[in-house]
Amino acid sequence: MEFTVAIDGPAAAGKGTISKAVAAHFGFAHLDTGLLYRAVGAKVLDGVEPIEAARNLTPSDLESEALRTSDIAQAASKVAVISEVRAALVAFQRTFAQQDTGAVLDGRDIGTVICPDAAVKLYVTASPECRAERRYLELSAKGHDVTRDGVLADVKARDARDSGRAEAPMRPAEDAILIDTSDMTIEEAVARAIEAIEAVRA
Ligand code: CDP
Protein backbone atom coordinates (compact mmCIF):
# COMPACT_ATOMS: atom_id res chain seq x y z
CA MET A 1 0.00 0.00 0.00
CA GLU A 2 1.18 3.51 -0.82
CA PHE A 3 2.52 5.28 2.28
CA THR A 4 4.38 8.55 1.92
CA VAL A 5 6.43 10.34 4.53
CA ALA A 6 7.23 14.00 3.76
CA ILE A 7 10.21 15.49 5.57
CA ASP A 8 10.87 19.20 5.06
CA GLY A 9 13.04 21.82 6.69
CA PRO A 10 15.99 24.16 6.23
CA ALA A 11 19.55 23.32 5.23
CA ALA A 12 21.48 20.90 7.44
CA ALA A 13 18.70 20.45 10.02
CA GLY A 14 19.11 16.66 9.89
CA LYS A 15 16.51 15.80 7.22
CA GLY A 16 18.90 13.65 5.21
CA THR A 17 20.10 11.54 8.14
CA ILE A 18 16.58 11.14 9.53
CA SER A 19 15.17 10.24 6.09
CA LYS A 20 17.82 7.57 5.48
CA ALA A 21 17.29 6.06 8.93
CA VAL A 22 13.49 6.06 8.55
CA ALA A 23 13.75 4.48 5.08
CA ALA A 24 16.04 1.74 6.43
CA HIS A 25 13.81 1.13 9.48
CA PHE A 26 10.51 0.77 7.54
CA GLY A 27 11.91 -0.52 4.21
CA PHE A 28 10.76 2.62 2.36
CA ALA A 29 12.38 4.00 -0.79
CA HIS A 30 14.08 7.37 -0.18
CA LEU A 31 14.42 10.41 -2.44
CA ASP A 32 16.55 13.39 -1.42
CA THR A 33 14.74 15.97 -3.57
CA GLY A 34 17.47 18.55 -2.90
CA LEU A 35 19.63 16.52 -5.27
CA LEU A 36 17.30 17.38 -8.15
CA TYR A 37 17.83 21.10 -7.55
CA ARG A 38 21.55 20.59 -6.93
CA ALA A 39 21.87 18.68 -10.23
CA VAL A 40 20.12 21.53 -12.08
CA GLY A 41 22.32 24.08 -10.27
CA ALA A 42 25.45 22.14 -11.27
CA LYS A 43 24.41 22.16 -14.92
CA VAL A 44 23.75 25.90 -14.76
CA LEU A 45 27.29 26.44 -13.38
CA ASP A 46 28.42 24.50 -16.49
CA GLY A 47 26.59 26.97 -18.74
CA VAL A 48 23.28 25.17 -19.37
CA GLU A 49 20.07 27.20 -19.23
CA PRO A 50 18.12 26.33 -16.00
CA ILE A 51 14.72 25.34 -17.46
CA GLU A 52 16.37 23.23 -20.14
CA ALA A 53 18.57 21.58 -17.49
CA ALA A 54 15.51 20.73 -15.34
CA ARG A 55 13.54 19.34 -18.30
CA ASN A 56 16.40 17.08 -19.38
CA LEU A 57 17.50 15.78 -15.98
CA THR A 58 18.15 12.01 -15.80
CA PRO A 59 18.48 9.79 -12.69
CA SER A 60 22.20 9.38 -13.36
CA ASP A 61 22.63 13.17 -12.95
CA LEU A 62 21.77 12.69 -9.24
CA GLU A 63 24.55 10.25 -8.46
CA SER A 64 27.60 12.49 -8.23
CA GLU A 65 29.14 13.15 -4.77
CA ALA A 66 30.36 16.45 -6.28
CA LEU A 67 26.81 17.83 -5.89
CA ARG A 68 27.46 18.32 -2.15
CA THR A 69 29.54 21.52 -2.38
CA SER A 70 28.45 24.92 -1.00
CA ASP A 71 28.71 26.50 -4.48
CA ILE A 72 26.28 23.99 -5.89
CA ALA A 73 23.96 24.44 -2.88
CA GLN A 74 23.80 28.17 -3.62
CA ALA A 75 23.24 27.54 -7.34
CA ALA A 76 20.47 25.05 -6.40
CA SER A 77 18.60 27.59 -4.29
CA LYS A 78 18.86 30.15 -7.11
CA VAL A 79 17.34 27.81 -9.74
CA ALA A 80 14.75 26.67 -7.17
CA VAL A 81 12.97 30.07 -7.34
CA ILE A 82 12.15 29.55 -11.05
CA SER A 83 8.61 28.18 -11.37
CA GLU A 84 9.29 26.34 -14.67
CA VAL A 85 12.25 24.57 -13.04
CA ARG A 86 10.06 23.42 -10.13
CA ALA A 87 7.25 22.38 -12.49
CA ALA A 88 9.64 20.24 -14.54
CA LEU A 89 10.59 18.28 -11.41
CA VAL A 90 7.11 17.62 -9.99
CA ALA A 91 6.18 14.48 -11.97
CA PHE A 92 9.39 12.64 -11.09
CA GLN A 93 8.87 13.33 -7.37
CA ARG A 94 5.16 12.34 -7.35
CA THR A 95 5.85 9.13 -9.27
CA PHE A 96 8.59 8.28 -6.79
CA ALA A 97 6.15 8.84 -3.89
CA GLN A 98 3.69 6.26 -5.27
CA GLN A 99 5.81 3.15 -4.75
CA ASP A 100 4.23 0.08 -3.19
CA THR A 101 7.06 -0.21 -0.69
CA GLY A 102 6.23 3.21 0.80
CA ALA A 103 8.46 6.23 0.28
CA VAL A 104 10.14 9.02 2.18
CA LEU A 105 10.91 12.24 0.35
CA ASP A 106 12.88 15.05 1.94
CA GLY A 107 13.06 18.64 0.77
CA ARG A 108 11.42 22.02 1.28
CA ASP A 109 7.92 21.67 -0.23
CA ILE A 110 7.09 17.97 0.03
CA GLY A 111 4.32 18.31 2.62
CA THR A 112 2.95 21.54 1.15
CA VAL A 113 3.15 21.06 -2.65
CA ILE A 114 4.54 17.74 -3.87
CA CYS A 115 2.68 15.32 -1.54
CA PRO A 116 0.03 17.35 0.32
CA ASP A 117 -1.75 14.06 1.17
CA ALA A 118 1.33 12.38 2.69
CA ALA A 119 0.46 10.04 5.56
CA VAL A 120 3.07 11.68 7.82
CA LYS A 121 4.63 15.12 7.51
CA LEU A 122 7.63 16.13 9.56
CA TYR A 123 9.28 19.56 9.63
CA VAL A 124 12.82 19.21 10.92
CA THR A 125 14.59 22.35 12.04
CA ALA A 126 17.40 23.65 14.28
CA SER A 127 19.03 27.02 14.96
CA PRO A 128 21.13 28.44 12.10
CA GLU A 129 24.27 28.19 14.28
CA CYS A 130 23.71 24.48 15.04
CA ARG A 131 23.00 23.73 11.42
CA ALA A 132 26.05 25.65 10.22
CA GLU A 133 28.29 23.87 12.72
CA ARG A 134 27.03 20.43 11.58
CA ARG A 135 27.42 21.29 7.91
CA TYR A 136 30.91 22.73 8.58
CA LEU A 137 32.00 19.48 10.26
CA GLU A 138 30.45 17.38 7.47
CA LEU A 139 32.07 19.34 4.64
CA SER A 140 35.47 19.68 6.31
CA ALA A 141 35.51 15.93 7.08
CA LYS A 142 35.07 15.36 3.34
CA GLY A 143 38.07 17.59 2.65
CA HIS A 144 36.14 20.64 1.38
CA ASP A 145 37.88 23.99 1.88
CA VAL A 146 35.27 25.74 4.10
CA THR A 147 35.20 28.10 7.09
CA ARG A 148 32.60 28.25 9.89
CA ASP A 149 31.63 31.81 8.94
CA GLY A 150 31.36 30.93 5.27
CA VAL A 151 29.07 27.97 5.97
CA LEU A 152 26.89 30.04 8.33
CA ALA A 153 26.55 32.75 5.65
CA ASP A 154 25.60 30.08 3.07
CA VAL A 155 22.97 28.56 5.37
CA LYS A 156 21.43 31.98 6.17
CA ALA A 157 21.41 33.11 2.52
CA ARG A 158 19.67 29.90 1.44
CA ASP A 159 17.16 30.03 4.33
CA ALA A 160 16.19 33.56 3.26
CA ARG A 161 15.92 32.66 -0.43
CA ASP A 162 14.07 29.38 0.21
CA SER A 163 11.52 30.84 2.62
CA GLY A 164 11.10 34.17 0.79
CA ARG A 165 10.37 32.86 -2.71
CA ALA A 166 6.88 33.14 -4.23
CA GLU A 167 6.74 29.59 -5.58
CA ALA A 168 6.56 26.72 -3.06
CA PRO A 169 8.30 28.60 -0.23
CA MET A 170 9.91 26.56 2.53
CA ARG A 171 7.42 26.36 5.40
CA PRO A 172 5.84 23.68 7.58
CA ALA A 173 2.55 22.23 6.29
CA GLU A 174 -0.31 23.01 8.68
CA ASP A 175 -0.46 19.35 9.74
CA ALA A 176 3.30 18.84 10.02
CA ILE A 177 4.93 17.61 13.23
CA LEU A 178 7.79 19.93 14.19
CA ILE A 179 11.08 18.40 15.32
CA ASP A 180 13.69 20.88 16.55
CA THR A 181 16.98 19.00 16.57
CA SER A 182 19.10 21.82 18.10
CA ASP A 183 19.47 20.01 21.42
CA MET A 184 18.93 16.44 20.24
CA THR A 185 21.41 13.76 19.33
CA ILE A 186 20.84 12.20 15.93
CA GLU A 187 19.59 9.03 17.65
CA GLU A 188 16.97 11.04 19.55
CA ALA A 189 15.84 12.83 16.39
CA VAL A 190 15.54 9.52 14.48
CA ALA A 191 13.62 7.92 17.37
CA ARG A 192 11.20 10.88 17.43
CA ALA A 193 10.58 10.53 13.68
CA ILE A 194 10.04 6.75 13.89
CA GLU A 195 7.62 7.23 16.79
CA ALA A 196 5.59 9.78 14.77
CA ILE A 197 5.37 7.39 11.80
CA GLU A 198 4.48 4.38 13.96
CA ALA A 199 1.65 6.36 15.55
CA VAL A 200 0.06 6.71 12.11
CA ARG A 201 0.82 3.19 10.84
CA ALA A 202 -0.60 1.47 13.92
O1 CDP B 1 21.23 19.37 2.10
P1 CDP B 1 20.67 20.75 2.30
O2 CDP B 1 19.53 20.75 3.26
O3 CDP B 1 21.73 21.76 2.58
O4 CDP B 1 20.10 21.23 0.89
P2 CDP B 1 19.31 20.37 -0.17
O5 CDP B 1 18.16 19.67 0.47
O6 CDP B 1 20.26 19.56 -0.97
O7 CDP B 1 18.67 21.51 -1.13
C1 CDP B 1 19.44 22.41 -1.88
C2 CDP B 1 18.54 23.55 -2.32
O8 CDP B 1 17.54 23.04 -3.23
C3 CDP B 1 17.72 24.21 -1.22
O9 CDP B 1 18.43 25.28 -0.60
C4 CDP B 1 16.47 24.69 -1.94
O10 CDP B 1 16.66 25.95 -2.54
C5 CDP B 1 16.30 23.70 -3.05
N1 CDP B 1 15.22 22.73 -2.78
C6 CDP B 1 13.91 23.11 -3.03
O11 CDP B 1 13.67 24.25 -3.39
N2 CDP B 1 12.90 22.23 -2.86
C7 CDP B 1 13.14 20.98 -2.43
N3 CDP B 1 12.12 20.12 -2.31
C8 CDP B 1 14.46 20.57 -2.14
C9 CDP B 1 15.50 21.48 -2.31
mmCIF file of C-alpha atoms and ligand atoms in Angstrom:
data_model
loop_
_atom_site.group_PDB
_atom_site.id
_atom_site.type_symbol
_atom_site.label_atom_id
_atom_site.label_comp_id
_atom_site.label_asym_id
_atom_site.label_seq_id
_atom_site.Cartn_x
_atom_site.Cartn_y
_atom_site.Cartn_z
ATOM 1 C CA MET A 1 0.000 0.000 0.000
ATOM 2 C CA GLU A 2 1.180 3.506 -0.818
ATOM 3 C CA PHE A 3 2.516 5.276 2.280
ATOM 4 C CA THR A 4 4.376 8.545 1.916
ATOM 5 C CA VAL A 5 6.431 10.338 4.535
ATOM 6 C CA ALA A 6 7.226 13.996 3.764
ATOM 7 C CA ILE A 7 10.212 15.491 5.573
ATOM 8 C CA ASP A 8 10.871 19.202 5.060
ATOM 9 C CA GLY A 9 13.041 21.819 6.688
ATOM 10 C CA PRO A 10 15.988 24.162 6.230
ATOM 11 C CA ALA A 11 19.551 23.318 5.228
ATOM 12 C CA ALA A 12 21.479 20.898 7.441
ATOM 13 C CA ALA A 13 18.704 20.448 10.018
ATOM 14 C CA GLY A 14 19.109 16.664 9.892
ATOM 15 C CA LYS A 15 16.514 15.801 7.220
ATOM 16 C CA GLY A 16 18.895 13.652 5.211
ATOM 17 C CA THR A 17 20.098 11.545 8.137
ATOM 18 C CA ILE A 18 16.577 11.140 9.531
ATOM 19 C CA SER A 19 15.172 10.238 6.093
ATOM 20 C CA LYS A 20 17.816 7.575 5.475
ATOM 21 C CA ALA A 21 17.293 6.057 8.929
ATOM 22 C CA VAL A 22 13.492 6.062 8.553
ATOM 23 C CA ALA A 23 13.753 4.481 5.083
ATOM 24 C CA ALA A 24 16.036 1.741 6.429
ATOM 25 C CA HIS A 25 13.809 1.130 9.478
ATOM 26 C CA PHE A 26 10.510 0.770 7.537
ATOM 27 C CA GLY A 27 11.915 -0.519 4.214
ATOM 28 C CA PHE A 28 10.756 2.618 2.360
ATOM 29 C CA ALA A 29 12.382 3.995 -0.785
ATOM 30 C CA HIS A 30 14.081 7.369 -0.184
ATOM 31 C CA LEU A 31 14.423 10.407 -2.443
ATOM 32 C CA ASP A 32 16.553 13.392 -1.422
ATOM 33 C CA THR A 33 14.743 15.967 -3.566
ATOM 34 C CA GLY A 34 17.468 18.554 -2.902
ATOM 35 C CA LEU A 35 19.634 16.519 -5.269
ATOM 36 C CA LEU A 36 17.299 17.378 -8.151
ATOM 37 C CA TYR A 37 17.828 21.099 -7.551
ATOM 38 C CA ARG A 38 21.547 20.589 -6.934
ATOM 39 C CA ALA A 39 21.873 18.682 -10.234
ATOM 40 C CA VAL A 40 20.117 21.526 -12.082
ATOM 41 C CA GLY A 41 22.317 24.081 -10.270
ATOM 42 C CA ALA A 42 25.452 22.144 -11.267
ATOM 43 C CA LYS A 43 24.412 22.164 -14.918
ATOM 44 C CA VAL A 44 23.754 25.903 -14.756
ATOM 45 C CA LEU A 45 27.286 26.438 -13.382
ATOM 46 C CA ASP A 46 28.424 24.499 -16.486
ATOM 47 C CA GLY A 47 26.587 26.972 -18.736
ATOM 48 C CA VAL A 48 23.280 25.169 -19.368
ATOM 49 C CA GLU A 49 20.068 27.203 -19.231
ATOM 50 C CA PRO A 50 18.115 26.328 -16.005
ATOM 51 C CA ILE A 51 14.724 25.338 -17.458
ATOM 52 C CA GLU A 52 16.370 23.231 -20.144
ATOM 53 C CA ALA A 53 18.567 21.577 -17.488
ATOM 54 C CA ALA A 54 15.514 20.729 -15.340
ATOM 55 C CA ARG A 55 13.539 19.337 -18.297
ATOM 56 C CA ASN A 56 16.395 17.075 -19.384
ATOM 57 C CA LEU A 57 17.497 15.776 -15.979
ATOM 58 C CA THR A 58 18.146 12.009 -15.797
ATOM 59 C CA PRO A 59 18.479 9.788 -12.691
ATOM 60 C CA SER A 60 22.202 9.384 -13.358
ATOM 61 C CA ASP A 61 22.633 13.173 -12.948
ATOM 62 C CA LEU A 62 21.766 12.689 -9.245
ATOM 63 C CA GLU A 63 24.545 10.253 -8.461
ATOM 64 C CA SER A 64 27.597 12.493 -8.231
ATOM 65 C CA GLU A 65 29.143 13.147 -4.766
ATOM 66 C CA ALA A 66 30.355 16.446 -6.276
ATOM 67 C CA LEU A 67 26.814 17.832 -5.886
ATOM 68 C CA ARG A 68 27.457 18.324 -2.153
ATOM 69 C CA THR A 69 29.544 21.522 -2.383
ATOM 70 C CA SER A 70 28.453 24.924 -1.001
ATOM 71 C CA ASP A 71 28.711 26.503 -4.480
ATOM 72 C CA ILE A 72 26.276 23.988 -5.892
ATOM 73 C CA ALA A 73 23.958 24.436 -2.878
ATOM 74 C CA GLN A 74 23.796 28.169 -3.624
ATOM 75 C CA ALA A 75 23.245 27.535 -7.336
ATOM 76 C CA ALA A 76 20.473 25.054 -6.400
ATOM 77 C CA SER A 77 18.602 27.590 -4.289
ATOM 78 C CA LYS A 78 18.862 30.151 -7.113
ATOM 79 C CA VAL A 79 17.345 27.814 -9.737
ATOM 80 C CA ALA A 80 14.747 26.672 -7.166
ATOM 81 C CA VAL A 81 12.972 30.069 -7.341
ATOM 82 C CA ILE A 82 12.148 29.546 -11.049
ATOM 83 C CA SER A 83 8.611 28.178 -11.367
ATOM 84 C CA GLU A 84 9.285 26.340 -14.673
ATOM 85 C CA VAL A 85 12.246 24.568 -13.041
ATOM 86 C CA ARG A 86 10.061 23.418 -10.130
ATOM 87 C CA ALA A 87 7.249 22.376 -12.495
ATOM 88 C CA ALA A 88 9.643 20.235 -14.539
ATOM 89 C CA LEU A 89 10.595 18.276 -11.407
ATOM 90 C CA VAL A 90 7.106 17.622 -9.992
ATOM 91 C CA ALA A 91 6.176 14.478 -11.968
ATOM 92 C CA PHE A 92 9.392 12.642 -11.093
ATOM 93 C CA GLN A 93 8.868 13.327 -7.368
ATOM 94 C CA ARG A 94 5.162 12.341 -7.352
ATOM 95 C CA THR A 95 5.851 9.127 -9.271
ATOM 96 C CA PHE A 96 8.585 8.277 -6.786
ATOM 97 C CA ALA A 97 6.153 8.838 -3.889
ATOM 98 C CA GLN A 98 3.691 6.258 -5.271
ATOM 99 C CA GLN A 99 5.810 3.154 -4.745
ATOM 100 C CA ASP A 100 4.227 0.078 -3.194
ATOM 101 C CA THR A 101 7.062 -0.206 -0.693
ATOM 102 C CA GLY A 102 6.229 3.207 0.795
ATOM 103 C CA ALA A 103 8.463 6.228 0.279
ATOM 104 C CA VAL A 104 10.138 9.018 2.184
ATOM 105 C CA LEU A 105 10.911 12.236 0.346
ATOM 106 C CA ASP A 106 12.878 15.048 1.943
ATOM 107 C CA GLY A 107 13.064 18.644 0.770
ATOM 108 C CA ARG A 108 11.418 22.022 1.283
ATOM 109 C CA ASP A 109 7.920 21.674 -0.232
ATOM 110 C CA ILE A 110 7.093 17.974 0.026
ATOM 111 C CA GLY A 111 4.323 18.307 2.625
ATOM 112 C CA THR A 112 2.949 21.543 1.148
ATOM 113 C CA VAL A 113 3.147 21.061 -2.652
ATOM 114 C CA ILE A 114 4.538 17.736 -3.873
ATOM 115 C CA CYS A 115 2.682 15.325 -1.542
ATOM 116 C CA PRO A 116 0.027 17.346 0.321
ATOM 117 C CA ASP A 117 -1.751 14.058 1.168
ATOM 118 C CA ALA A 118 1.331 12.380 2.685
ATOM 119 C CA ALA A 119 0.461 10.045 5.564
ATOM 120 C CA VAL A 120 3.066 11.683 7.816
ATOM 121 C CA LYS A 121 4.632 15.123 7.513
ATOM 122 C CA LEU A 122 7.632 16.130 9.562
ATOM 123 C CA TYR A 123 9.282 19.557 9.632
ATOM 124 C CA VAL A 124 12.819 19.207 10.918
ATOM 125 C CA THR A 125 14.587 22.347 12.041
ATOM 126 C CA ALA A 126 17.400 23.653 14.277
ATOM 127 C CA SER A 127 19.030 27.016 14.962
ATOM 128 C CA PRO A 128 21.129 28.438 12.100
ATOM 129 C CA GLU A 129 24.266 28.188 14.284
ATOM 130 C CA CYS A 130 23.711 24.484 15.043
ATOM 131 C CA ARG A 131 23.004 23.729 11.416
ATOM 132 C CA ALA A 132 26.049 25.645 10.217
ATOM 133 C CA GLU A 133 28.294 23.866 12.722
ATOM 134 C CA ARG A 134 27.031 20.433 11.583
ATOM 135 C CA ARG A 135 27.422 21.291 7.907
ATOM 136 C CA TYR A 136 30.911 22.734 8.576
ATOM 137 C CA LEU A 137 32.004 19.475 10.262
ATOM 138 C CA GLU A 138 30.448 17.385 7.473
ATOM 139 C CA LEU A 139 32.068 19.339 4.641
ATOM 140 C CA SER A 140 35.473 19.679 6.306
ATOM 141 C CA ALA A 141 35.514 15.929 7.080
ATOM 142 C CA LYS A 142 35.068 15.355 3.338
ATOM 143 C CA GLY A 143 38.072 17.585 2.646
ATOM 144 C CA HIS A 144 36.140 20.644 1.380
ATOM 145 C CA ASP A 145 37.875 23.989 1.880
ATOM 146 C CA VAL A 146 35.273 25.738 4.104
ATOM 147 C CA THR A 147 35.199 28.105 7.088
ATOM 148 C CA ARG A 148 32.600 28.247 9.893
ATOM 149 C CA ASP A 149 31.633 31.812 8.936
ATOM 150 C CA GLY A 150 31.361 30.930 5.268
ATOM 151 C CA VAL A 151 29.070 27.972 5.965
ATOM 152 C CA LEU A 152 26.887 30.044 8.331
ATOM 153 C CA ALA A 153 26.549 32.747 5.647
ATOM 154 C CA ASP A 154 25.601 30.082 3.073
ATOM 155 C CA VAL A 155 22.970 28.563 5.368
ATOM 156 C CA LYS A 156 21.429 31.983 6.170
ATOM 157 C CA ALA A 157 21.406 33.108 2.519
ATOM 158 C CA ARG A 158 19.672 29.900 1.436
ATOM 159 C CA ASP A 159 17.160 30.031 4.326
ATOM 160 C CA ALA A 160 16.189 33.565 3.261
ATOM 161 C CA ARG A 161 15.920 32.662 -0.430
ATOM 162 C CA ASP A 162 14.069 29.378 0.214
ATOM 163 C CA SER A 163 11.517 30.841 2.616
ATOM 164 C CA GLY A 164 11.099 34.169 0.786
ATOM 165 C CA ARG A 165 10.365 32.859 -2.710
ATOM 166 C CA ALA A 166 6.876 33.144 -4.230
ATOM 167 C CA GLU A 167 6.744 29.588 -5.580
ATOM 168 C CA ALA A 168 6.562 26.715 -3.057
ATOM 169 C CA PRO A 169 8.303 28.599 -0.233
ATOM 170 C CA MET A 170 9.907 26.562 2.530
ATOM 171 C CA ARG A 171 7.422 26.362 5.401
ATOM 172 C CA PRO A 172 5.840 23.683 7.577
ATOM 173 C CA ALA A 173 2.549 22.227 6.294
ATOM 174 C CA GLU A 174 -0.314 23.006 8.685
ATOM 175 C CA ASP A 175 -0.462 19.351 9.744
ATOM 176 C CA ALA A 176 3.305 18.836 10.021
ATOM 177 C CA ILE A 177 4.928 17.613 13.234
ATOM 178 C CA LEU A 178 7.785 19.929 14.185
ATOM 179 C CA ILE A 179 11.079 18.398 15.318
ATOM 180 C CA ASP A 180 13.690 20.884 16.548
ATOM 181 C CA THR A 181 16.981 18.996 16.575
ATOM 182 C CA SER A 182 19.098 21.821 18.100
ATOM 183 C CA ASP A 183 19.474 20.009 21.420
ATOM 184 C CA MET A 184 18.933 16.445 20.239
ATOM 185 C CA THR A 185 21.406 13.762 19.328
ATOM 186 C CA ILE A 186 20.842 12.196 15.933
ATOM 187 C CA GLU A 187 19.590 9.027 17.652
ATOM 188 C CA GLU A 188 16.970 11.045 19.548
ATOM 189 C CA ALA A 189 15.840 12.826 16.387
ATOM 190 C CA VAL A 190 15.544 9.525 14.477
ATOM 191 C CA ALA A 191 13.620 7.925 17.371
ATOM 192 C CA ARG A 192 11.203 10.881 17.428
ATOM 193 C CA ALA A 193 10.579 10.534 13.679
ATOM 194 C CA ILE A 194 10.038 6.750 13.889
ATOM 195 C CA GLU A 195 7.619 7.227 16.789
ATOM 196 C CA ALA A 196 5.589 9.779 14.772
ATOM 197 C CA ILE A 197 5.372 7.388 11.802
ATOM 198 C CA GLU A 198 4.484 4.384 13.961
ATOM 199 C CA ALA A 199 1.649 6.359 15.551
ATOM 200 C CA VAL A 200 0.060 6.711 12.108
ATOM 201 C CA ARG A 201 0.824 3.189 10.844
ATOM 202 C CA ALA A 202 -0.595 1.467 13.919
HETATM 203 O O1 CDP B 1 21.234 19.370 2.105
HETATM 204 P P1 CDP B 1 20.671 20.747 2.305
HETATM 205 O O2 CDP B 1 19.534 20.750 3.260
HETATM 206 O O3 CDP B 1 21.729 21.761 2.581
HETATM 207 O O4 CDP B 1 20.099 21.228 0.890
HETATM 208 P P2 CDP B 1 19.306 20.371 -0.174
HETATM 209 O O5 CDP B 1 18.155 19.671 0.475
HETATM 210 O O6 CDP B 1 20.259 19.558 -0.974
HETATM 211 O O7 CDP B 1 18.669 21.507 -1.129
HETATM 212 C C1 CDP B 1 19.440 22.413 -1.883
HETATM 213 C C2 CDP B 1 18.536 23.550 -2.318
HETATM 214 O O8 CDP B 1 17.537 23.037 -3.228
HETATM 215 C C3 CDP B 1 17.721 24.210 -1.221
HETATM 216 O O9 CDP B 1 18.427 25.282 -0.596
HETATM 217 C C4 CDP B 1 16.473 24.692 -1.940
HETATM 218 O O10 CDP B 1 16.656 25.949 -2.542
HETATM 219 C C5 CDP B 1 16.299 23.699 -3.051
HETATM 220 N N1 CDP B 1 15.221 22.731 -2.783
HETATM 221 C C6 CDP B 1 13.913 23.113 -3.025
HETATM 222 O O11 CDP B 1 13.670 24.246 -3.395
HETATM 223 N N2 CDP B 1 12.896 22.231 -2.862
HETATM 224 C C7 CDP B 1 13.140 20.982 -2.434
HETATM 225 N N3 CDP B 1 12.120 20.121 -2.313
HETATM 226 C C8 CDP B 1 14.462 20.571 -2.139
HETATM 227 C C9 CDP B 1 15.497 21.480 -2.309
#
